[in-house]
Amino acid sequence: MRIDAHQHFWVYSPEEFDWIGENERVLKRDYLPPALQSELNAQGIDGTVVVQARQSTVETQWLLSLAHEHPLIKGVVGWVDLMSPTLEEQLQRWQSASALKGFRHVIQDESDPNFMLQASFIKGLTLLHQYDYAYDLLIVASQLPQARQLLDKLPQHRIVIDHIAKPDIANGDGFAKWKEHMQSIAEKQNVYCKISGMVTEADHQKWQEEDFIPFMDVVFSAFGPERVMFGSDWPVCQLAATYPEVIQIVERYVARMYPEFSQHIFGLNAERFYRL
């Protein structure tokens, strides 16, 4: 299968999606599976992994209901309070939901840089591992030092870095530090990386395909093509690019640099990581 390993659905409301700014009007509407299906068909994508966009268990249940109705959804990355005293009970109830493959928290928005290093948070991640769930690590580049400390404590967990940890692609600031941290994290064989979310970290109006090459060079060199997976970040990507543009950035790079691993990057790695 060809898999888009990172996309979102929502029914828009200003209250629940207050992270969508005034200049991001393209996102201020409903995005549901039928709207994505034509894009997938045009690009030969067989299915997706849908990732939470709201931090509530209601979101998890809603995404699971979508997965039940729409075969294009091959896996769900939901949300759960990892520090909840009832976490294990919740995970036990979800064991029958075969589409649920993992969880995510929007760590990038936490004001405390050490949020992810709290003992209760790490305990929650350990429970996810015990129940065989993967974890999407959503951080920005400045949080990579804490992420390295976290990953030191979780040597067996299936963890994927979302959006190549959101480096400053538009200006290139901090590239050397981002590269150093990513190389260090990639030494951990249990950690994967999503080539996703790049266009929204670039200049939305003036980006060129060449802008992304140094960043993809780092990711592929560090993690290897066996631990990298493509994700569109649709519909958020539409702030800066169309679905075809997003996939072509990665397809052209892979065709030039890692042609023998195309099936892995666009499917097999996601299947293995999420156990689709």
CSV table of C-alpha atoms in Angstrom, one decimal, residues 84-264:
chain,number,residue,atom,x,y,z
A,84,SER,CA,-4.6,10.6,34.1
A,85,PRO,CA,-5.0,8.2,37.0
A,86,THR,CA,-7.4,6.2,34.9
A,87,LEU,CA,-5.1,5.9,31.8
A,88,GLU,CA,-4.8,2.2,32.1
A,89,GLU,CA,-8.5,1.7,32.3
A,90,GLN,CA,-9.0,3.8,29.2
A,91,LEU,CA,-6.4,1.9,27.3
A,92,GLN,CA,-8.0,-1.4,28.3
A,93,ARG,CA,-11.3,-0.2,26.9
A,94,TRP,CA,-9.7,0.7,23.6
A,95,GLN,CA,-8.1,-2.6,23.1
A,96,SER,CA,-11.0,-3.7,20.9
A,97,ALA,CA,-10.6,-0.7,18.6
A,98,SER,CA,-8.3,-2.3,15.9
A,99,ALA,CA,-8.0,1.0,14.0
A,100,LEU,CA,-6.4,2.8,17.0
A,101,LYS,CA,-2.6,2.6,16.5
A,102,GLY,CA,-1.2,5.3,18.7
A,103,PHE,CA,-1.5,8.6,20.5
A,104,ARG,CA,-0.2,12.1,20.4
A,105,HIS,CA,0.0,15.2,22.6
A,106,VAL,CA,0.6,18.7,21.3
A,107,ILE,CA,3.9,19.2,23.2
A,108,GLN,CA,4.9,22.0,20.9
A,109,ASP,CA,2.4,24.3,22.6
A,110,GLU,CA,3.4,23.5,26.2
A,111,SER,CA,5.1,26.5,27.8
A,112,ASP,CA,7.2,24.4,30.1
A,113,PRO,CA,10.2,23.1,28.2
A,114,ASN,CA,10.4,20.1,30.6
A,115,PHE,CA,6.7,19.1,30.2
A,116,MET,CA,7.6,15.9,28.5
A,117,LEU,CA,10.1,15.0,31.2
A,118,GLN,CA,7.6,14.9,34.0
A,119,ALA,CA,7.5,11.5,35.8
A,120,SER,CA,3.8,11.1,35.3
A,121,PHE,CA,4.1,11.8,31.6
A,122,ILE,CA,6.8,9.2,31.2
A,123,LYS,CA,4.8,6.7,33.2
A,124,GLY,CA,1.9,7.3,30.8
A,125,LEU,CA,4.2,6.6,27.8
A,126,THR,CA,5.4,3.5,29.4
A,127,LEU,CA,1.8,2.3,29.7
A,128,LEU,CA,1.2,3.0,26.0
A,129,HIS,CA,4.2,0.7,25.2
A,130,GLN,CA,2.8,-2.0,27.5
A,131,TYR,CA,-0.4,-1.9,25.5
A,132,ASP,CA,1.5,-1.9,22.2
A,133,TYR,CA,0.6,1.7,21.1
A,134,ALA,CA,2.9,3.9,19.1
A,135,TYR,CA,3.6,7.5,20.0
A,136,ASP,CA,3.8,10.6,17.8
A,137,LEU,CA,6.2,13.1,19.3
A,138,LEU,CA,5.1,16.6,18.2
A,139,ILE,CA,7.8,19.1,19.1
A,140,VAL,CA,9.5,22.2,17.7
A,141,ALA,CA,13.3,22.3,17.1
A,142,SER,CA,13.9,24.1,20.4
A,143,GLN,CA,12.5,21.1,22.3
A,144,LEU,CA,14.9,18.6,20.8
A,145,PRO,CA,17.3,18.6,23.8
A,146,GLN,CA,14.4,17.6,26.1
A,147,ALA,CA,13.2,15.1,23.5
A,148,ARG,CA,16.6,13.4,23.6
A,149,GLN,CA,16.4,13.1,27.4
A,150,LEU,CA,12.9,11.7,27.1
A,151,LEU,CA,14.0,9.1,24.5
A,152,ASP,CA,16.8,8.0,26.6
A,153,LYS,CA,14.2,6.8,29.1
A,154,LEU,CA,12.2,4.9,26.4
A,155,PRO,CA,14.6,2.7,24.6
A,156,GLN,CA,12.0,0.1,23.4
A,157,HIS,CA,9.0,2.3,22.5
A,158,ARG,CA,7.8,2.9,19.0
A,159,ILE,CA,8.1,6.7,18.6
A,160,VAL,CA,8.0,8.9,15.5
A,161,ILE,CA,9.1,12.5,15.3
A,162,ASP,CA,6.4,14.5,13.6
A,163,HIS,CA,7.2,17.2,11.0
A,164,ILE,CA,11.0,16.6,11.2
A,165,ALA,CA,10.7,18.5,14.6
A,166,LYS,CA,9.7,21.8,12.8
A,167,PRO,CA,13.0,23.5,12.0
A,168,ASP,CA,13.1,27.0,10.7
A,169,ILE,CA,13.0,26.2,7.0
A,170,ALA,CA,12.0,29.8,6.0
A,171,ASN,CA,15.2,31.4,7.4
A,172,GLY,CA,17.5,28.5,8.1
A,173,ASP,CA,18.1,29.8,11.7
A,174,GLY,CA,19.4,27.1,14.0
A,175,PHE,CA,20.0,24.6,11.2
A,176,ALA,CA,23.3,23.3,12.7
A,177,LYS,CA,21.8,22.7,16.2
A,178,TRP,CA,18.7,21.1,14.7
A,179,LYS,CA,21.0,18.8,12.6
A,180,GLU,CA,23.1,17.8,15.6
A,181,HIS,CA,20.1,17.0,17.7
A,182,MET,CA,18.4,15.0,15.0
A,183,GLN,CA,21.5,13.0,14.3
A,184,SER,CA,21.8,12.2,18.0
A,185,ILE,CA,18.1,11.1,18.3
A,186,ALA,CA,18.4,9.0,15.1
A,187,GLU,CA,21.0,6.9,16.8
A,188,LYS,CA,18.0,5.3,18.7
A,189,GLN,CA,16.7,2.6,16.4
A,190,ASN,CA,13.2,2.6,18.0
A,191,VAL,CA,12.7,6.2,16.7
A,192,TYR,CA,11.3,7.0,13.2
A,193,CYS,CA,10.8,10.4,11.5
A,194,LYS,CA,8.0,11.8,9.4
A,195,ILE,CA,8.8,13.8,6.3
A,196,SER,CA,5.8,16.0,6.9
A,197,GLY,CA,4.9,19.6,7.8
A,198,MET,CA,7.8,21.1,5.9
A,199,VAL,CA,6.0,23.6,3.6
A,200,THR,CA,4.3,25.3,6.6
A,201,GLU,CA,7.8,25.9,8.1
A,202,ALA,CA,9.0,27.5,4.8
A,203,ASP,CA,8.1,30.8,3.3
A,204,HIS,CA,4.4,30.1,2.4
A,205,GLN,CA,4.4,32.2,-0.7
A,206,LYS,CA,8.0,32.0,-2.0
A,207,TRP,CA,9.3,28.5,-1.1
A,208,GLN,CA,11.2,26.6,-3.7
A,209,GLU,CA,11.7,22.8,-3.8
A,210,GLU,CA,15.4,23.3,-3.2
A,211,ASP,CA,14.7,24.8,0.2
A,212,PHE,CA,13.8,21.4,1.6
A,213,ILE,CA,16.8,19.5,0.2
A,214,PRO,CA,19.2,20.2,3.1
A,215,PHE,CA,16.6,19.2,5.6
A,216,MET,CA,15.7,16.0,3.8
A,217,ASP,CA,19.4,15.2,3.4
A,218,VAL,CA,19.8,15.4,7.2
A,219,VAL,CA,16.8,13.3,8.0
A,220,PHE,CA,17.5,10.5,5.4
A,221,SER,CA,21.2,10.4,6.3
A,222,ALA,CA,20.5,10.2,10.0
A,223,PHE,CA,17.5,7.9,10.2
A,224,GLY,CA,18.0,5.9,7.0
A,225,PRO,CA,15.3,5.3,4.4
A,226,GLU,CA,14.0,2.4,6.5
A,227,ARG,CA,12.8,4.7,9.3
A,228,VAL,CA,11.4,7.6,7.4
A,229,MET,CA,7.8,7.9,6.3
A,230,PHE,CA,5.9,10.4,4.2
A,231,GLY,CA,3.0,12.5,5.6
A,232,SER,CA,1.1,15.3,3.8
A,233,ASP,CA,-0.1,17.1,6.9
A,234,TRP,CA,-3.3,17.8,4.9
A,235,PRO,CA,-5.3,20.0,5.2
A,236,VAL,CA,-2.8,22.2,7.2
A,237,CYS,CA,-0.3,21.9,4.2
A,238,GLN,CA,-2.8,24.0,2.2
A,239,LEU,CA,-1.5,27.1,4.0
A,240,ALA,CA,1.5,26.9,1.7
A,241,ALA,CA,1.0,24.2,-0.9
A,242,THR,CA,-1.4,21.8,-2.7
A,243,TYR,CA,-1.5,18.1,-1.9
A,244,PRO,CA,0.2,17.3,-5.2
A,245,GLU,CA,3.0,19.8,-4.5
A,246,VAL,CA,3.6,18.4,-1.1
A,247,ILE,CA,3.9,14.8,-2.3
A,248,GLN,CA,6.0,15.7,-5.3
A,249,ILE,CA,8.7,17.5,-3.1
A,250,VAL,CA,9.3,14.1,-1.5
A,251,GLU,CA,8.8,11.9,-4.5
A,252,ARG,CA,11.3,13.7,-6.6
A,253,TYR,CA,13.9,13.7,-3.8
A,254,VAL,CA,13.4,9.9,-3.2
A,255,ALA,CA,13.5,9.2,-7.0
A,256,ARG,CA,16.8,10.9,-7.2
A,257,MET,CA,18.4,9.8,-3.9
A,258,TYR,CA,16.7,6.6,-2.7
A,259,PRO,CA,14.7,5.1,-5.6
A,260,GLU,CA,15.0,1.5,-4.3
A,261,PHE,CA,13.3,2.6,-1.1
A,262,SER,CA,10.3,4.4,-2.5
A,263,GLN,CA,7.9,1.7,-1.4
A,264,HIS,CA,9.3,1.9,2.1
